[in-house]
mmCIF file of C-alpha atoms in Angstrom:
data_model
loop_
_atom_site.group_PDB
_atom_site.id
_atom_site.type_symbol
_atom_site.label_atom_id
_atom_site.label_comp_id
_atom_site.label_asym_id
_atom_site.label_seq_id
_atom_site.Cartn_x
_atom_site.Cartn_y
_atom_site.Cartn_z
ATOM 1 C CA UNK A 270 -22.094 -9.468 19.044
ATOM 2 C CA UNK A 271 -21.395 -9.532 15.310
ATOM 3 C CA UNK A 272 -18.843 -12.132 14.143
ATOM 4 C CA UNK A 273 -17.594 -9.692 11.330
ATOM 5 C CA UNK A 274 -17.118 -5.978 11.122
ATOM 6 C CA UNK A 275 -16.891 -3.856 7.870
ATOM 7 C CA UNK A 276 -13.525 -2.328 7.286
ATOM 8 C CA UNK A 277 -13.173 -1.350 3.681
ATOM 9 C CA UNK A 278 -15.881 -0.081 1.212
ATOM 10 C CA UNK A 279 -16.319 -1.607 -2.274
ATOM 11 C CA UNK A 280 -14.782 1.568 -3.790
ATOM 12 C CA UNK A 281 -11.642 1.116 -1.631
ATOM 13 C CA UNK A 282 -11.363 -2.438 -2.477
ATOM 14 C CA UNK A 283 -11.479 -1.695 -6.192
ATOM 15 C CA UNK A 284 -8.930 0.908 -5.713
ATOM 16 C CA UNK A 285 -6.622 -1.541 -3.885
ATOM 17 C CA UNK A 286 -7.162 -4.227 -6.667
ATOM 18 C CA UNK A 287 -6.243 -1.681 -9.302
ATOM 19 C CA UNK A 288 -3.123 -0.510 -7.643
ATOM 20 C CA UNK A 289 -2.075 -3.937 -6.735
ATOM 21 C CA UNK A 290 -2.292 -5.226 -10.324
ATOM 22 C CA UNK A 291 -0.826 -1.998 -11.872
ATOM 23 C CA UNK A 292 2.050 -2.012 -9.475
ATOM 24 C CA UNK A 293 2.814 -5.642 -10.063
ATOM 25 C CA UNK A 294 3.137 -5.091 -13.658
ATOM 26 C CA UNK A 295 5.097 -1.866 -13.047
ATOM 27 C CA UNK A 296 7.397 -3.955 -10.867
ATOM 28 C CA UNK A 297 7.673 -6.841 -13.249
ATOM 29 C CA UNK A 298 8.322 -4.518 -16.400
ATOM 30 C CA UNK A 299 10.402 -2.258 -14.259
ATOM 31 C CA UNK A 300 12.737 -5.077 -13.376
ATOM 32 C CA UNK A 301 13.151 -6.299 -17.026
ATOM 33 C CA UNK A 302 14.003 -2.580 -17.853
ATOM 34 C CA UNK A 303 16.399 -2.081 -14.861
ATOM 35 C CA UNK A 304 18.276 -5.312 -14.683
ATOM 36 C CA UNK A 305 20.765 -5.638 -17.708
ATOM 37 C CA UNK A 306 20.696 -9.526 -17.643
ATOM 38 C CA UNK A 307 16.942 -9.412 -18.255
ATOM 39 C CA UNK A 308 17.246 -7.041 -21.267
ATOM 40 C CA UNK A 309 16.504 -9.806 -23.778
ATOM 41 C CA UNK A 310 12.895 -9.671 -22.522
ATOM 42 C CA UNK A 311 12.551 -6.086 -23.565
ATOM 43 C CA UNK A 312 12.703 -6.770 -27.421
ATOM 44 C CA UNK A 313 10.220 -5.172 -29.622
ATOM 45 C CA UNK A 314 9.443 -2.396 -26.995
ATOM 46 C CA UNK A 315 6.589 -4.550 -25.642
ATOM 47 C CA UNK A 316 7.974 -4.019 -22.173
ATOM 48 C CA UNK A 317 7.919 -0.326 -22.333
ATOM 49 C CA UNK A 318 4.397 -0.143 -23.691
ATOM 50 C CA UNK A 319 3.092 -2.494 -20.974
ATOM 51 C CA UNK A 320 4.945 -0.472 -18.469
ATOM 52 C CA UNK A 321 3.219 2.770 -19.621
ATOM 53 C CA UNK A 322 -0.090 1.408 -19.766
ATOM 54 C CA UNK A 323 0.286 0.112 -16.008
ATOM 55 C CA UNK A 324 1.585 3.508 -15.182
ATOM 56 C CA UNK A 325 -1.574 5.347 -16.670
ATOM 57 C CA UNK A 326 -3.799 2.848 -14.559
ATOM 58 C CA UNK A 327 -1.709 3.525 -11.471
ATOM 59 C CA UNK A 328 -2.268 7.204 -11.813
ATOM 60 C CA UNK A 329 -5.942 7.263 -13.148
ATOM 61 C CA UNK A 330 -7.245 5.090 -10.424
ATOM 62 C CA UNK A 331 -6.619 7.307 -7.339
ATOM 63 C CA UNK A 332 -7.720 10.310 -9.617
ATOM 64 C CA UNK A 333 -11.152 8.799 -9.929
ATOM 65 C CA UNK A 334 -11.285 7.512 -6.382
ATOM 66 C CA UNK A 335 -10.310 10.546 -4.369
ATOM 67 C CA UNK A 336 -12.914 12.992 -5.753
ATOM 68 C CA UNK A 337 -15.741 10.513 -5.093
ATOM 69 C CA UNK A 338 -14.462 9.558 -1.479
ATOM 70 C CA UNK A 339 -12.950 12.842 -0.341
ATOM 71 C CA UNK A 340 -13.761 12.160 3.361
ATOM 72 C CA UNK A 341 -12.421 8.601 3.440
ATOM 73 C CA UNK A 342 -9.187 9.569 1.457
ATOM 74 C CA UNK A 343 -8.607 12.663 3.651
ATOM 75 C CA UNK A 344 -8.875 10.523 6.718
ATOM 76 C CA UNK A 345 -6.399 8.097 5.576
ATOM 77 C CA UNK A 346 -3.752 10.585 4.483
ATOM 78 C CA UNK A 347 -4.176 12.386 7.822
ATOM 79 C CA UNK A 348 -3.785 9.230 9.957
ATOM 80 C CA UNK A 349 -0.715 8.170 7.782
ATOM 81 C CA UNK A 350 1.038 11.617 8.993
ATOM 82 C CA UNK A 351 -0.444 11.435 12.484
ATOM 83 C CA UNK A 352 1.898 9.687 14.906
ATOM 84 C CA UNK A 353 1.619 9.289 18.709
ATOM 85 C CA UNK A 354 3.024 7.131 21.556
ATOM 86 C CA UNK A 355 0.869 4.063 20.461
ATOM 87 C CA UNK A 356 2.726 3.959 17.129
ATOM 88 C CA UNK A 357 6.160 4.022 18.859
ATOM 89 C CA UNK A 358 4.842 1.192 21.207
ATOM 90 C CA UNK A 359 3.950 -0.890 18.040
ATOM 91 C CA UNK A 360 7.121 -0.373 16.414
ATOM 92 C CA UNK A 361 8.894 -1.721 19.491
ATOM 93 C CA UNK A 362 6.409 -4.562 19.963
ATOM 94 C CA UNK A 363 6.700 -5.476 16.278
ATOM 95 C CA UNK A 364 9.805 -7.698 16.459
ATOM 96 C CA UNK A 365 8.104 -9.864 19.305
ATOM 97 C CA UNK A 366 4.853 -10.087 17.266
ATOM 98 C CA UNK A 367 6.443 -10.979 13.799
ATOM 99 C CA UNK A 368 9.522 -12.958 14.774
ATOM 100 C CA UNK A 369 8.160 -14.567 17.906
ATOM 101 C CA UNK A 370 4.369 -14.700 17.042
ATOM 102 C CA UNK A 371 3.523 -13.324 20.220
ATOM 103 C CA UNK A 372 0.097 -11.920 19.437
ATOM 104 C CA UNK A 373 -0.175 -10.332 22.897
ATOM 105 C CA UNK A 374 2.766 -8.060 22.338
ATOM 106 C CA UNK A 375 0.961 -5.549 20.271
ATOM 107 C CA UNK A 376 -0.852 -2.543 22.054
ATOM 108 C CA UNK A 377 -4.303 -1.577 21.093
ATOM 109 C CA UNK A 378 -4.336 0.266 17.673
ATOM 110 C CA UNK A 379 -6.841 2.478 15.715
ATOM 111 C CA UNK A 380 -7.888 1.905 12.176
ATOM 112 C CA UNK A 381 -4.221 2.028 10.948
ATOM 113 C CA UNK A 382 -1.248 0.712 12.816
ATOM 114 C CA UNK A 383 2.261 1.990 12.627
ATOM 115 C CA UNK A 384 3.371 -0.401 10.010
ATOM 116 C CA UNK A 385 0.325 0.452 7.653
ATOM 117 C CA UNK A 386 1.131 4.226 8.257
ATOM 118 C CA UNK A 387 4.807 3.688 7.125
ATOM 119 C CA UNK A 388 3.474 1.846 4.045
ATOM 120 C CA UNK A 389 1.013 4.908 3.402
ATOM 121 C CA UNK A 390 3.904 7.304 3.715
ATOM 122 C CA UNK A 391 6.222 5.339 1.259
ATOM 123 C CA UNK A 392 3.318 4.874 -1.143
ATOM 124 C CA UNK A 393 2.534 8.644 -1.066
ATOM 125 C CA UNK A 394 5.871 9.998 -0.977
ATOM 126 C CA UNK A 395 7.599 7.610 -3.559
ATOM 127 C CA UNK A 396 4.339 7.056 -5.578
ATOM 128 C CA UNK A 397 4.387 10.950 -6.236
ATOM 129 C CA UNK A 398 8.110 10.674 -7.195
ATOM 130 C CA UNK A 399 7.181 7.967 -9.601
ATOM 131 C CA UNK A 400 4.595 9.870 -11.342
ATOM 132 C CA UNK A 401 6.700 12.916 -11.686
ATOM 133 C CA UNK A 402 10.158 11.323 -12.705
ATOM 134 C CA UNK A 403 8.202 8.900 -15.073
ATOM 135 C CA UNK A 404 6.270 11.583 -16.649
ATOM 136 C CA UNK A 405 9.390 13.436 -17.192
ATOM 137 C CA UNK A 406 11.017 10.409 -18.643
ATOM 138 C CA UNK A 407 8.074 9.792 -20.843
ATOM 139 C CA UNK A 408 7.083 13.322 -22.044
ATOM 140 C CA UNK A 409 9.919 15.522 -21.668
ATOM 141 C CA UNK A 410 12.921 13.327 -22.874
ATOM 142 C CA UNK A 411 13.274 15.566 -26.040
ATOM 143 C CA UNK A 412 12.845 19.000 -24.204
ATOM 144 C CA UNK A 413 14.290 18.518 -20.499
ATOM 145 C CA UNK A 414 18.204 18.991 -20.095
ATOM 146 C CA UNK A 415 20.341 15.979 -20.052
ATOM 147 C CA UNK A 416 21.156 16.552 -16.397
ATOM 148 C CA UNK A 417 17.625 16.977 -15.370
ATOM 149 C CA UNK A 418 16.652 13.827 -17.139
ATOM 150 C CA UNK A 419 19.751 11.868 -15.457
ATOM 151 C CA UNK A 420 18.455 13.092 -11.996
ATOM 152 C CA UNK A 421 14.861 12.003 -12.964
ATOM 153 C CA UNK A 422 16.206 8.479 -13.785
ATOM 154 C CA UNK A 423 18.196 8.241 -10.549
ATOM 155 C CA UNK A 424 15.289 9.307 -8.463
ATOM 156 C CA UNK A 425 12.840 6.901 -10.379
ATOM 157 C CA UNK A 426 15.190 4.098 -9.759
ATOM 158 C CA UNK A 427 15.758 4.862 -6.160
ATOM 159 C CA UNK A 428 11.963 5.121 -5.598
ATOM 160 C CA UNK A 429 11.606 1.816 -7.443
ATOM 161 C CA UNK A 430 14.124 0.143 -5.250
ATOM 162 C CA UNK A 431 12.490 1.651 -1.969
ATOM 163 C CA UNK A 432 8.900 0.687 -3.114
ATOM 164 C CA UNK A 433 9.769 -2.683 -4.241
ATOM 165 C CA UNK A 434 11.239 -3.823 -0.910
ATOM 166 C CA UNK A 435 8.369 -2.396 1.099
ATOM 167 C CA UNK A 436 5.792 -3.851 -1.356
ATOM 168 C CA UNK A 437 7.023 -7.434 -0.430
ATOM 169 C CA UNK A 438 7.259 -6.437 3.237
ATOM 170 C CA UNK A 439 3.570 -5.228 2.953
ATOM 171 C CA UNK A 440 2.411 -8.502 1.299
ATOM 172 C CA UNK A 441 4.276 -10.633 3.940
ATOM 173 C CA UNK A 442 2.909 -8.642 6.996
ATOM 174 C CA UNK A 443 -0.669 -8.561 5.780
ATOM 175 C CA UNK A 444 -1.109 -11.888 4.150
ATOM 176 C CA UNK A 445 1.799 -14.319 4.620
ATOM 177 C CA UNK A 446 2.609 -14.123 8.265
ATOM 178 C CA UNK A 447 1.131 -16.865 10.379
ATOM 179 C CA UNK A 448 -0.597 -14.285 12.605
ATOM 180 C CA UNK A 449 -2.093 -12.352 9.730
ATOM 181 C CA UNK A 450 -2.654 -14.779 6.930
ATOM 182 C CA UNK A 451 -6.114 -15.155 5.174
ATOM 183 C CA UNK A 452 -7.202 -18.124 7.158
ATOM 184 C CA UNK A 453 -7.448 -15.809 10.144
ATOM 185 C CA UNK A 454 -10.128 -13.734 8.490
ATOM 186 C CA UNK A 455 -7.976 -10.843 8.586
ATOM 187 C CA UNK A 456 -6.426 -8.147 6.181
ATOM 188 C CA UNK A 457 -6.578 -10.118 3.057
ATOM 189 C CA UNK A 458 -10.442 -10.816 3.116
ATOM 190 C CA UNK A 459 -11.022 -7.198 4.343
ATOM 191 C CA UNK A 460 -9.168 -5.583 1.455
ATOM 192 C CA UNK A 461 -9.603 -8.147 -1.289
ATOM 193 C CA UNK A 462 -12.784 -9.972 -0.881
ATOM 194 C CA UNK A 463 -15.772 -8.982 0.937
ATOM 195 C CA UNK A 464 -14.528 -5.976 2.948
ATOM 196 C CA UNK A 465 -15.071 -7.383 6.396
ATOM 197 C CA UNK A 466 -12.800 -8.571 9.040
ATOM 198 C CA UNK A 467 -13.489 -11.031 11.792
ATOM 199 C CA UNK A 468 -14.320 -9.416 15.128
ATOM 200 C CA UNK A 469 -11.682 -11.548 16.899
ATOM 201 C CA UNK A 470 -8.981 -10.446 14.442
ATOM 202 C CA UNK A 471 -10.318 -6.886 14.837
ATOM 203 C CA UNK A 472 -10.115 -6.919 18.557
ATOM 204 C CA UNK A 473 -6.621 -8.424 18.566
ATOM 205 C CA UNK A 474 -5.046 -6.018 15.982
ATOM 206 C CA UNK A 475 -7.105 -3.013 16.100
ATOM 207 C CA UNK A 476 -8.846 -2.875 19.544
ATOM 208 C CA UNK A 477 -9.328 1.005 19.558
ATOM 209 C CA UNK A 478 -10.887 1.080 15.987
ATOM 210 C CA UNK A 479 -13.135 -2.050 17.041
ATOM 211 C CA UNK A 480 -14.467 -0.354 20.044
ATOM 212 C CA UNK A 481 -15.367 2.823 18.016
ATOM 213 C CA UNK A 482 -17.195 0.599 15.290
ATOM 214 C CA UNK A 483 -18.899 -1.226 18.015
ATOM 215 C CA UNK A 484 -20.032 1.975 19.966
ATOM 216 C CA UNK A 485 -21.211 3.581 16.708
ATOM 217 C CA UNK A 486 -23.321 0.323 15.926
ATOM 218 C CA UNK A 487 -24.807 0.299 19.603
ATOM 219 C CA UNK A 488 -25.745 4.063 19.536
ATOM 220 C CA UNK A 489 -27.340 3.745 15.987
#
């Protein structure tokens, strides 16, 4: 039995790195622009320039990735919108898992658990709002009506707040929590390093997916 199973391709890991870096820059520069007390850091317009460079990277990365990985991208998007009883069971078991560290609480999951589906949905919905409203604020500030621009700013700010909160929750749940931290050979290694996850971690957290992978290997 293999000690590790491949979870993410090299292209997917590159996309995740690109989005993690660009979003971190967007988050930092966005906070400087959003919080009045940090306004002194936005002198000489460097903050806006860096914000826009990161925004371009944030948008271009999936534009390159998706056409080259249509099947994988489509599968991920469909999974994010496909919810069932096992996802409800995961949400009900999450408090025991994350607050009491009860690793036996979680029901068997496929490639994506309910928490990851929520993050995907937030990234897809609010990421799209980021792009549309940010584009309006950047390119249409001289042509759009003041009312429309005001709504764009409000939606952009709300999207920023929601995504920022979930971004930190995502980091904690996937890399900091005692049951998912890097030392357990789990999410961090599979997404940021070699793309592989320990078989024990996969069986404990993604039992249905692990069975599918194992069956495919055996049949091959």
